[in-house]
Coordinates of C-alpha atoms and ligand atoms in Angstrom, one line a residue:
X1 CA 12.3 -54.0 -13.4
X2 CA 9.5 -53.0 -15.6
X3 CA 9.1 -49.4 -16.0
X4 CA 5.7 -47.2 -15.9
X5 CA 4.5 -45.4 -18.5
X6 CA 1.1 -42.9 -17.9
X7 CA -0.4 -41.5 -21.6
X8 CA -2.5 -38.3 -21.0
X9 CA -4.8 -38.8 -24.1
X10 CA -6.7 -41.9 -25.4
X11 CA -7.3 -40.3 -28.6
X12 CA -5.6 -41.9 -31.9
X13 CA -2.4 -40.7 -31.0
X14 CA -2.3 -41.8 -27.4
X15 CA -4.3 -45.3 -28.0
X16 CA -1.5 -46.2 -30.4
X17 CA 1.2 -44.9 -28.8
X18 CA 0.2 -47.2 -25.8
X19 CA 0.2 -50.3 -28.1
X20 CA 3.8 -49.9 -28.9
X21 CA 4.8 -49.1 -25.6
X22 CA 3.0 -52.4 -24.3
X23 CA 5.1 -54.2 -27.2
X24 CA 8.2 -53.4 -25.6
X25 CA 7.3 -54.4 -22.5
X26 CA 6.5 -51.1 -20.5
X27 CA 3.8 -51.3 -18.0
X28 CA 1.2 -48.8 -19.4
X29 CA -1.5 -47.0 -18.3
X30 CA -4.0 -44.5 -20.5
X31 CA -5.6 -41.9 -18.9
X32 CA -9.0 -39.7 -20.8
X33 CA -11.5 -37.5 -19.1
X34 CA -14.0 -38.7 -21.2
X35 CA -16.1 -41.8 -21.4
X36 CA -14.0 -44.1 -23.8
X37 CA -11.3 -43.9 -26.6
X38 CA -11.5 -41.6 -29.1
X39 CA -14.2 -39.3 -28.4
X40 CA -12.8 -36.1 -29.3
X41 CA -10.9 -34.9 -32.5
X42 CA -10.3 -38.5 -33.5
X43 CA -14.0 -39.6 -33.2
X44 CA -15.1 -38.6 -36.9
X45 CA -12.6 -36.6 -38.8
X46 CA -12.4 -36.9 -42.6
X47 CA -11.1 -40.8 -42.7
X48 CA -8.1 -39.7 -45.1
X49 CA -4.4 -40.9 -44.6
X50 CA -3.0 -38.9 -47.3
X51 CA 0.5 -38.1 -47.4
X52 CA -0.2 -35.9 -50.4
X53 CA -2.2 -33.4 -47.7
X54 CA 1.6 -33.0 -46.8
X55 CA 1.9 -29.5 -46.8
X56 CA 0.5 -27.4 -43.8
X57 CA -2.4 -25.1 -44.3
X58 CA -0.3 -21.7 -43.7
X59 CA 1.2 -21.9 -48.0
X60 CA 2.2 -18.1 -48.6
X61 CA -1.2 -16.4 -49.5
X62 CA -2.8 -17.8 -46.7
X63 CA -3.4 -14.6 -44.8
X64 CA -4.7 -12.7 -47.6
X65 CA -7.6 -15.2 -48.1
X66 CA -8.3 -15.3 -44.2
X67 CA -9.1 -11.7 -44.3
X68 CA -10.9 -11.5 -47.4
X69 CA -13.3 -14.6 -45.7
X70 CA -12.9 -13.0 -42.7
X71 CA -16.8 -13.6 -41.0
X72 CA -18.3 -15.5 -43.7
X73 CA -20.2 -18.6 -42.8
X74 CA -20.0 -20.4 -46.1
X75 CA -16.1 -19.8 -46.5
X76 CA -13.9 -22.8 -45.9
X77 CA -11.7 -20.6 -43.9
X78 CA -13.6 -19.0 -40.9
X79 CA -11.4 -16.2 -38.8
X80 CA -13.5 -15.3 -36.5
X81 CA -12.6 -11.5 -35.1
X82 CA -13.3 -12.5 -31.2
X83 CA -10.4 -15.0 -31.6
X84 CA -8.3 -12.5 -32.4
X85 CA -6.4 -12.0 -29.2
X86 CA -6.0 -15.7 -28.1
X87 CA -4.0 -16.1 -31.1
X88 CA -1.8 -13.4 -31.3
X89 CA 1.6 -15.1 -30.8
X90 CA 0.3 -18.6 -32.6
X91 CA -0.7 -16.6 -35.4
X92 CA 2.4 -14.9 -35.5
X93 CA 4.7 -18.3 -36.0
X94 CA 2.0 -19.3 -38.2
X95 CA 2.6 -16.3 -41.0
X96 CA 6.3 -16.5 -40.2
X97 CA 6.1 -20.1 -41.0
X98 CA 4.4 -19.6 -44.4
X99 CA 7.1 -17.9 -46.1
X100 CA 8.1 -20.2 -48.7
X101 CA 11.9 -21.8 -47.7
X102 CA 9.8 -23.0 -44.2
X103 CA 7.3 -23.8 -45.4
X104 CA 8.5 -26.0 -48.0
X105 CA 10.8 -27.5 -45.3
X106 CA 7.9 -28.9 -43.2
X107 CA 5.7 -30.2 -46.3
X108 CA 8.6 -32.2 -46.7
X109 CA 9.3 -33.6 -43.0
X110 CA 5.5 -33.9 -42.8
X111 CA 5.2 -35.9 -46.1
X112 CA 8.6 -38.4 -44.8
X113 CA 6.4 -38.3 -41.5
X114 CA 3.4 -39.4 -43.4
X115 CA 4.5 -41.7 -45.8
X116 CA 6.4 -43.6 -42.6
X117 CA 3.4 -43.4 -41.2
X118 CA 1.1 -45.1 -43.7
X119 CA 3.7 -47.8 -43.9
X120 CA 3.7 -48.2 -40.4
X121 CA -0.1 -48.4 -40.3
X122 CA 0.2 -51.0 -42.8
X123 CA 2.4 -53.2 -40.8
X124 CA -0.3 -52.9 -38.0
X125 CA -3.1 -53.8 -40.4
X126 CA -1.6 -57.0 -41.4
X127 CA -0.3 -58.1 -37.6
X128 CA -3.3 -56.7 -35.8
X129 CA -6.2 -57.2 -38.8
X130 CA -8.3 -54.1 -37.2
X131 CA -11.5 -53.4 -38.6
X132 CA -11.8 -49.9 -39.6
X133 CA -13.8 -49.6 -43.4
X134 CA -10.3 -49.2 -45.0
X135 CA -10.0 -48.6 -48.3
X136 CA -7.1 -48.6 -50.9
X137 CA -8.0 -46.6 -53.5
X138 CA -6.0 -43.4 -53.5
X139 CA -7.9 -40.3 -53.6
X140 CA -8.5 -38.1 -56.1
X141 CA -8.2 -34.1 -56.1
X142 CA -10.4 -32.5 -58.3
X143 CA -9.8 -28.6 -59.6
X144 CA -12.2 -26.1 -60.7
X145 CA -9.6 -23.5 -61.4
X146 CA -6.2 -23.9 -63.6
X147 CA -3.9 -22.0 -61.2
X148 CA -4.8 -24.0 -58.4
X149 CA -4.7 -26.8 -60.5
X150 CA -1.3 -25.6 -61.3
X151 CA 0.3 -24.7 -58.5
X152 CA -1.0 -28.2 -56.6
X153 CA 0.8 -30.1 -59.8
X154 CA 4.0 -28.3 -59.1
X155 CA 4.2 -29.1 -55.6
X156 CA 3.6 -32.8 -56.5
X157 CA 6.7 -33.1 -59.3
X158 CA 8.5 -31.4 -56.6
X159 CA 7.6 -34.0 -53.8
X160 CA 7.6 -37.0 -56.3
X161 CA 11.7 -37.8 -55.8
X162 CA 10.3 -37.7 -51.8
X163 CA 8.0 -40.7 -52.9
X164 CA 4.7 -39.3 -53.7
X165 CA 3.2 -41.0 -56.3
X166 CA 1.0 -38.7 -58.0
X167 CA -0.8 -38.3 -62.1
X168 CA -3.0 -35.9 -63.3
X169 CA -6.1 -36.2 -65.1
X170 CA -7.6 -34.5 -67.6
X171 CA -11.8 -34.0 -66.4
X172 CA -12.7 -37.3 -68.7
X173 CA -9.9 -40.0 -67.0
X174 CA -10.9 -38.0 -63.2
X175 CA -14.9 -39.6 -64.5
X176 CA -13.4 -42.7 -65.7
X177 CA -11.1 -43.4 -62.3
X178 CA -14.4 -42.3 -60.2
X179 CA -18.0 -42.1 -62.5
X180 CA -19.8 -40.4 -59.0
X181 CA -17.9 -37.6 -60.5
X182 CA -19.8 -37.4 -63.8
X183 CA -22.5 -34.6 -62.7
X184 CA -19.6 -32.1 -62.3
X185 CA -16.8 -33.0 -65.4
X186 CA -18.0 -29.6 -67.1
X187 CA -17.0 -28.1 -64.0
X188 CA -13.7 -29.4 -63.9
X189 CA -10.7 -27.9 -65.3
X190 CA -8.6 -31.8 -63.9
X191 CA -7.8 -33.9 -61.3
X192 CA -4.3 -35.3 -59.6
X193 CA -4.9 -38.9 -58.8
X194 CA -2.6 -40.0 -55.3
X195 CA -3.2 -43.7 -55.6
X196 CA -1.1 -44.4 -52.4
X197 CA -3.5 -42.5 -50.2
X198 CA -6.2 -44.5 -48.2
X199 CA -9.2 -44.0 -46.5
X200 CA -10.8 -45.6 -43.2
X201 CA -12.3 -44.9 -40.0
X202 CA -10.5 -43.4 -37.7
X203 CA -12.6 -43.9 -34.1
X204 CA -13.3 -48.0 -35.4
X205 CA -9.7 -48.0 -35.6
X206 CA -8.4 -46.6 -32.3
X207 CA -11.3 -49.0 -30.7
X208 CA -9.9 -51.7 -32.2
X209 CA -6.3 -50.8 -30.9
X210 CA -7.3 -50.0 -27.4
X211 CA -8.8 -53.5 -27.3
X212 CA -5.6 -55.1 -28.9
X213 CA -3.7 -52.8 -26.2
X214 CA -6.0 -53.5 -23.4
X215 CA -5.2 -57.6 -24.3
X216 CA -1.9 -56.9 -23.9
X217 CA -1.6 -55.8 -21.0
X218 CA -2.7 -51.7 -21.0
X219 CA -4.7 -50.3 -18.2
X220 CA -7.1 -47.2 -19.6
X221 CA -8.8 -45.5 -16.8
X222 CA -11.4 -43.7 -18.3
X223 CA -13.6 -40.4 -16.9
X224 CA -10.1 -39.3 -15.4
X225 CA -9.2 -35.8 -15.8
X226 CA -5.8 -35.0 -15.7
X227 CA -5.9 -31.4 -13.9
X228 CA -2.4 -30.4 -13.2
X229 CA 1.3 -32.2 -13.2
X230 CA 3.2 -32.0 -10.5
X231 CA 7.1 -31.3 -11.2
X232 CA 10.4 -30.8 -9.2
X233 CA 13.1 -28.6 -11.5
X234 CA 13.9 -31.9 -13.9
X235 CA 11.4 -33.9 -13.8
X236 CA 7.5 -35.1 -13.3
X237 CA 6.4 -36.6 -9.9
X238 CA 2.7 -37.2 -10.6
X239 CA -0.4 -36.5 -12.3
X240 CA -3.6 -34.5 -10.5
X241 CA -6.7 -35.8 -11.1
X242 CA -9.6 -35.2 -9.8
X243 CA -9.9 -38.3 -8.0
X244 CA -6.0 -38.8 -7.0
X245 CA -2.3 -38.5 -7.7
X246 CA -0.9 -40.9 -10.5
X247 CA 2.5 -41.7 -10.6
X248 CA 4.8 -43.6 -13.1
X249 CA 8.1 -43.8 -14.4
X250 CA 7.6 -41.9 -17.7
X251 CA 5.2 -39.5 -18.9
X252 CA 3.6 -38.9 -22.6
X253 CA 1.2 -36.3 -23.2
X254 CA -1.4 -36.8 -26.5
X255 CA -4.3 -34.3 -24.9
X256 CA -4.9 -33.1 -28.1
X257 CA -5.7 -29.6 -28.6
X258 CA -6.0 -29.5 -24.9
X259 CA -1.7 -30.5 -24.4
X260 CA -0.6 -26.6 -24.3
X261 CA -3.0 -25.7 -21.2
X262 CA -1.7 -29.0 -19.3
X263 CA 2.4 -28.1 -20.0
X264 CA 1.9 -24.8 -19.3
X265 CA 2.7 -24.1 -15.3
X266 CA 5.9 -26.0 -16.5
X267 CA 6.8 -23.5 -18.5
X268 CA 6.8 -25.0 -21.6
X269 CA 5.1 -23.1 -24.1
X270 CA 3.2 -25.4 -27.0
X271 CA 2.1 -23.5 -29.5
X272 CA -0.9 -25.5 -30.3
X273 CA -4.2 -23.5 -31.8
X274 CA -7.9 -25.9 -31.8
X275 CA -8.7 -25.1 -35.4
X276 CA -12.2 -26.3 -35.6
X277 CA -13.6 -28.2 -38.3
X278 CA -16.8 -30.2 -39.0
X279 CA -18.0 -33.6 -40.8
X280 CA -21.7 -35.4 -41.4
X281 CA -22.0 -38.6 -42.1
X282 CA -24.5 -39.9 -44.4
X283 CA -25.9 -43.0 -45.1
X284 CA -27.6 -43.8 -47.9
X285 CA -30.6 -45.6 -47.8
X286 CA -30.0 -47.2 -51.7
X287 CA -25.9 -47.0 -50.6
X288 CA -23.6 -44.5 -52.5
X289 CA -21.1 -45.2 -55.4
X290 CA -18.3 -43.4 -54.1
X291 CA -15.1 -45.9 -54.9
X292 CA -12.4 -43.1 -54.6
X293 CA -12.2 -40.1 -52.2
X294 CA -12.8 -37.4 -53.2
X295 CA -10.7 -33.9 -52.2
X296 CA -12.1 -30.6 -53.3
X297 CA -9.1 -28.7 -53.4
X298 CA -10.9 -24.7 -53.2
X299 CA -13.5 -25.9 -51.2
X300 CA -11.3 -27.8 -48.9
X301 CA -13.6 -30.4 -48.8
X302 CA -13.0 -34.4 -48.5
X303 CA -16.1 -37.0 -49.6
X304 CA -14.7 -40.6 -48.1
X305 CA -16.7 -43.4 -48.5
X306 CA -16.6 -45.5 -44.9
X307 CA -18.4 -49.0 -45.8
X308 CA -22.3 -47.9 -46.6
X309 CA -21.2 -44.3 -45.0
X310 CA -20.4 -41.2 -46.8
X311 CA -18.3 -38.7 -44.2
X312 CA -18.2 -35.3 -45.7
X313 CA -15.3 -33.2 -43.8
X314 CA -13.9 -29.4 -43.9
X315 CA -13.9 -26.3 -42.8
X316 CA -11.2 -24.7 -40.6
X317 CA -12.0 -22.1 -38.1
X318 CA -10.2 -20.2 -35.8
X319 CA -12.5 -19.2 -32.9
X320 CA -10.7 -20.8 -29.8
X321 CA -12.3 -23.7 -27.9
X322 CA -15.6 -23.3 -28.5
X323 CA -16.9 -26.6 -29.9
X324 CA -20.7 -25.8 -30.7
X325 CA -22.2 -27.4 -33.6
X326 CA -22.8 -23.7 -35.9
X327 CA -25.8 -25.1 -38.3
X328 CA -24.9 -22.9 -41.2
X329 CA -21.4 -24.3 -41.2
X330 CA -22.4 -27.8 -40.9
X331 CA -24.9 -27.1 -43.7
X332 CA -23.0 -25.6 -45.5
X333 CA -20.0 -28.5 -46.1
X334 CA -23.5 -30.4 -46.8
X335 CA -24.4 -28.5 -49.5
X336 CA -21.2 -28.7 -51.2
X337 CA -21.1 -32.2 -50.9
X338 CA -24.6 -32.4 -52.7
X339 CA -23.2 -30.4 -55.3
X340 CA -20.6 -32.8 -56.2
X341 CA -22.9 -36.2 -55.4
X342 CA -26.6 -34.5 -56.3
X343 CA -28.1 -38.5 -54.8
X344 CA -26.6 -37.3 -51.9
X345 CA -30.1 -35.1 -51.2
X346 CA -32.5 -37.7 -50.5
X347 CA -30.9 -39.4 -48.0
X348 CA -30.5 -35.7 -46.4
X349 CA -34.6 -35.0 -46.4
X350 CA -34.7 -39.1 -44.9
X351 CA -33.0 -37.3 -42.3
X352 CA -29.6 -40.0 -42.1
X353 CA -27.2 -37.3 -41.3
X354 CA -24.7 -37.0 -38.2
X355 CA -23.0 -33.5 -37.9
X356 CA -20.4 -33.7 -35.7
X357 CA -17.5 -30.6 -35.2
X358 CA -14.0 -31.5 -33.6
X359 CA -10.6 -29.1 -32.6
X360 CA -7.8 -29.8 -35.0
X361 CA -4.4 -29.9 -33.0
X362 CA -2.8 -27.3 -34.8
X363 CA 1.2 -26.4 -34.5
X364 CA 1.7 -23.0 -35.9
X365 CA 4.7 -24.6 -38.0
X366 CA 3.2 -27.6 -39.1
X367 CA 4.8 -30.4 -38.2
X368 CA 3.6 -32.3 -35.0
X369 CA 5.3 -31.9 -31.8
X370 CA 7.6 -35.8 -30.8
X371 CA 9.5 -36.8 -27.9
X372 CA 12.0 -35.0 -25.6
X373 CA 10.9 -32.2 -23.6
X374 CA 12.9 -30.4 -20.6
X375 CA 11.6 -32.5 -18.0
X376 CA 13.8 -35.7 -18.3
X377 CA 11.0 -38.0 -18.1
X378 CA 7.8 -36.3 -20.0
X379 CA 7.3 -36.9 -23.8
X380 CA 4.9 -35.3 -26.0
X381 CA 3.3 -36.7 -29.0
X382 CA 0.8 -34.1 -29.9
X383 CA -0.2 -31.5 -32.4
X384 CA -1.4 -33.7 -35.4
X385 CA -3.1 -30.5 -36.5
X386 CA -5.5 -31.5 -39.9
X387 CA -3.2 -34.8 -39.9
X388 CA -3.8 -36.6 -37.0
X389 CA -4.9 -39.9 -38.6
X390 CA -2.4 -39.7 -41.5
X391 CA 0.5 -39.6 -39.0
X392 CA -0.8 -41.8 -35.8
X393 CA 1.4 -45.1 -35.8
X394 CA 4.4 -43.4 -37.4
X395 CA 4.3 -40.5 -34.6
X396 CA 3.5 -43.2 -32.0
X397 CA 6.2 -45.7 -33.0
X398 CA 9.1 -42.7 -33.2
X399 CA 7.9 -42.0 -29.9
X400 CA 8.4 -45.3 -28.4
X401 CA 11.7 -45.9 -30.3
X402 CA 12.6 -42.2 -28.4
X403 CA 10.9 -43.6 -25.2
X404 CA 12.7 -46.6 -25.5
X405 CA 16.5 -45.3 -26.6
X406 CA 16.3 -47.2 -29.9
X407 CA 17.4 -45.0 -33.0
X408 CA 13.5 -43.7 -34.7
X409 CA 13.6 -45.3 -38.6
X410 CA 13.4 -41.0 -39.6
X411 CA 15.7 -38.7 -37.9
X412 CA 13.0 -36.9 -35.4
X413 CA 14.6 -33.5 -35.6
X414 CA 12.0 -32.0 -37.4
X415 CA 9.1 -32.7 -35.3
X416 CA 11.1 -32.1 -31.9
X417 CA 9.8 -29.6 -29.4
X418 CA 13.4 -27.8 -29.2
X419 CA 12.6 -26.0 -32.5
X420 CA 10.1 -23.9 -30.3
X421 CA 13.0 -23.3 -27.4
X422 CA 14.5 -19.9 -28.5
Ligands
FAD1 C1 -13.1 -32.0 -39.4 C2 -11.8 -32.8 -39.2 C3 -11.4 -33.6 -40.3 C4 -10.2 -34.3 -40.2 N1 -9.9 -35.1 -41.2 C5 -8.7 -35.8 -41.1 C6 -8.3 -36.7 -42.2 O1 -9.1 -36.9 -43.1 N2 -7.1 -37.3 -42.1 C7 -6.3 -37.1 -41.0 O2 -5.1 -37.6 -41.1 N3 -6.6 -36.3 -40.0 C8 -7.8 -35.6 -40.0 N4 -8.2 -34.8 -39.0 C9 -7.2 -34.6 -37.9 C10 -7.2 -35.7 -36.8 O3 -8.6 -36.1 -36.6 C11 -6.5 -35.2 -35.6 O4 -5.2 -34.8 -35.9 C12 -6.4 -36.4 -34.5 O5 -7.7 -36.9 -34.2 C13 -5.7 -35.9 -33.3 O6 -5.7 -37.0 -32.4 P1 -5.2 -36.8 -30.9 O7 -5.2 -38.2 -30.3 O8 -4.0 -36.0 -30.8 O9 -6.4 -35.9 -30.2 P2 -7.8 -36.3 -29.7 O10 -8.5 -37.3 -30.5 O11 -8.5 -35.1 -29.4 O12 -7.4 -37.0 -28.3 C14 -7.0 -36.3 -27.2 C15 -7.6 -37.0 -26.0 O13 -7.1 -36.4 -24.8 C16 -8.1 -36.3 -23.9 N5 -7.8 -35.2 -22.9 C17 -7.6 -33.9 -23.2 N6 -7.3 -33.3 -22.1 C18 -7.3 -34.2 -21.1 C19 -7.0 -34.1 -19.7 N7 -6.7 -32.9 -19.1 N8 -7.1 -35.2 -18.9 C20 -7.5 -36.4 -19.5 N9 -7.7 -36.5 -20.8 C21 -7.6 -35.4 -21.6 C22 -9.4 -36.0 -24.7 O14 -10.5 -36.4 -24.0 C23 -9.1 -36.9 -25.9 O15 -9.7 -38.1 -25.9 C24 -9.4 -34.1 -39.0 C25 -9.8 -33.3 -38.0 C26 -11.0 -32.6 -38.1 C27 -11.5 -31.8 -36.9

């Protein structure tokens, strides 16, 4: 008999998790509170699938720069004091994950994550032929400052033998791989050059999948919030929503930022933070001539070009789950970006710009959260954190292989949720 499966999330990661499941023959069903697919995180991040953004955000040194932005609007790092208590004992695995054995240790299961991934993505690409403004052209991070520039060239020799292609370039080749960049080479101190990354958009692509999903065979029931699960001691017997009670065979939650507040009452404890971030899209009336996207490593800033779009994404702020669109920092990611592509302003005062913020699913080690939890029949696949895109249809397909009892192509143990169960 065909087995059930309910996914709590139609955002990248539950959209695609759903098309794998329907592959191997599971009768599934996605549930989302909102309106359609994608309308949250995954609706306009930065369009990046870089392995070489491999390692998390908490490198040693981290805290020290938090506190010295601490309240500034313009700084790419935003700890806001009010969010203080919420993240207490998130915060606490986060600095005890950025000493520098751990830390290393998830760059390195993220980056075998992500590199999976991007192959796995490719493989869907050429069976599926989704529409999504890819591009192959690497990206390019450019440095304003030698020890940065340094310390970012280091990490790459050390996670070339891991398969990260990577070459530096000196300010004239960064101009000559990408001549948008001309207006700042005096600025520039170099550039590393990942030409395996790619770029595309992420909400085209999760439409497309739920439709190739939907065609074969997956039910989505939109405008359904999931309010509560409802468990014995091993296992769940249905879903509360407002409406109803869902039940199924097998369970996979992919809420997001919002996954710890749902696992909760089961005493599972995810520690997840919503680390808010913010993009505009532009588009220029006269088109841009971005080829290659661009990362500004201090500013921690991406430009992707997306077909005749330019999505500017960054920031990271800690302020809980407050999703308002702040002016100043949406501004201000704009007026970096028109730093680096001074053409950019006219478009600006034609008034082509979409601001748009969205809650990074944030692990406090790193890594995203896959498979096995307590409850004999709930999976998560959640906590994609700044990487969501990068590692969709790898996370999704170790999931289903989990799901499904086959052996995952990458030993899971790294992204399982036991490493949280002490
Ligand atoms: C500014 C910014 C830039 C980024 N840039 C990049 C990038 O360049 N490259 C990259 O790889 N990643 C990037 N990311 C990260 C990436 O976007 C996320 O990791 C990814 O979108 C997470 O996908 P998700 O499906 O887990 O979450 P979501 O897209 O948020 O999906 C979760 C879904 O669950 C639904 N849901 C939640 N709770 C419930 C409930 N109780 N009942 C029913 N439904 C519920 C929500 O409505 C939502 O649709 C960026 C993120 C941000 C914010």
């Amino acid at each position: 008999m065909t087995s059930s499966v309910v996914v709590i999330g139609a955002g990248l990661i539950g959209t695609t998790t759903a098309w794998y499941l329907a592959e191997r023959g599971f009768d599934v069903t996605v549930l989302d509170r909102r309106e359609g697919p994608a309308l949250e995180t995954s609706y306009a991040n930065g369009g990046l699938l870089t392995p070489s953004e491999a390692d998390p955000w908490n490198a040693p040194g981290t805290l020290g720069r938090l506190l010295r932005w601490l309240g500034r609007e313009d700084s790419p790092l935003l700890l806001r004091p009010t969010a203080l208590p919420g993240m207490l004992k998130w915060g606490i695995g986060f600095l005890h994950a950025s000493r520098a054995v751990p830390h290393r240790r998830s760059t390195e299961a993220i980056l075998r994550l992500a590199l999976y991934s991007v192959r796995m993505l490719d493989e869907l690409v050429y069976q599926l032929h989704p529409d999504f403004d890819a591009l192959n052209n690497g990206t390019i991070k450019i440095f304003r400052n030698r020890s940065a520039l340094e310390q970012s060239l280091e990490l790459a020799d050390a996670l070339r033998p891991l398969g990260l292609e990577s070459h530096l370039l000196d300010p004239c080749e960064a101009v000559g791989l990408e001549p948008a960049l001309n207006t700042i080479s005096d600025q520039l101190v170099g550039a590393i050059h990942y030409p395996a990354d790619q770029s595309g958009d992420a909400h085209l692509f999760t439409l497309a999948m739920a439709k190739h999903a939907a065609a074969a065979g997956v039910k989505f029931r939109f405008n359904t919030s999931v309010q509560a699960m409802r468990v014995d001691a091993t296992r769940i017997q249905g879903l509360i929503t407002q409406q109803d009670e869902i039940h199924a065979d097998i369970y996979v939650l992919a809420a997001g930022s919002y996954s710890p507040q749902l696992v909760r009452p089961l005493k599972l404890r995810l520690p997840i933070y919503p680390v808010k971030g913010y993009s505009v899209t532009v588009t220029p009336a006269q088109g841009h001539s971005l080829r290659v996207p661009v990362v500004d490593f201090e500013q921690k800033l991406v430009l992707t070009p997306l077909g005749d779009r330019l999505r500017i994404a960054g920031t990271a702020e800690f302020n809980g789950y407050d999703i308002t669109l702040n002016a100043a920092r949406s501004g201000s990611i704009l007026c970096q970006a028109m730093a680096i592509l001074p053409g950019l302003a006219a478009s600006v005062e034609q008034g082509g710009v979409i601001s748009w913020t969205g809650l990074r699913p944030m692990t406090c080690d790193g890594p995203p959260v896959l498979g096995k939890t307590p409850y004999g029949n709930l999976f998560f696949n959640t906590g994609h954190g700044p990487l969501g895109w990068t590692l969709c249809a790898g996370s999704a397909r170790i999931v289903a292989d989990v799901i499904t009892g086959r052996t995952p192509d990458i030993d899971p143990g790294a992204y399982s949720f036991s490493r949280f169960m002490h």
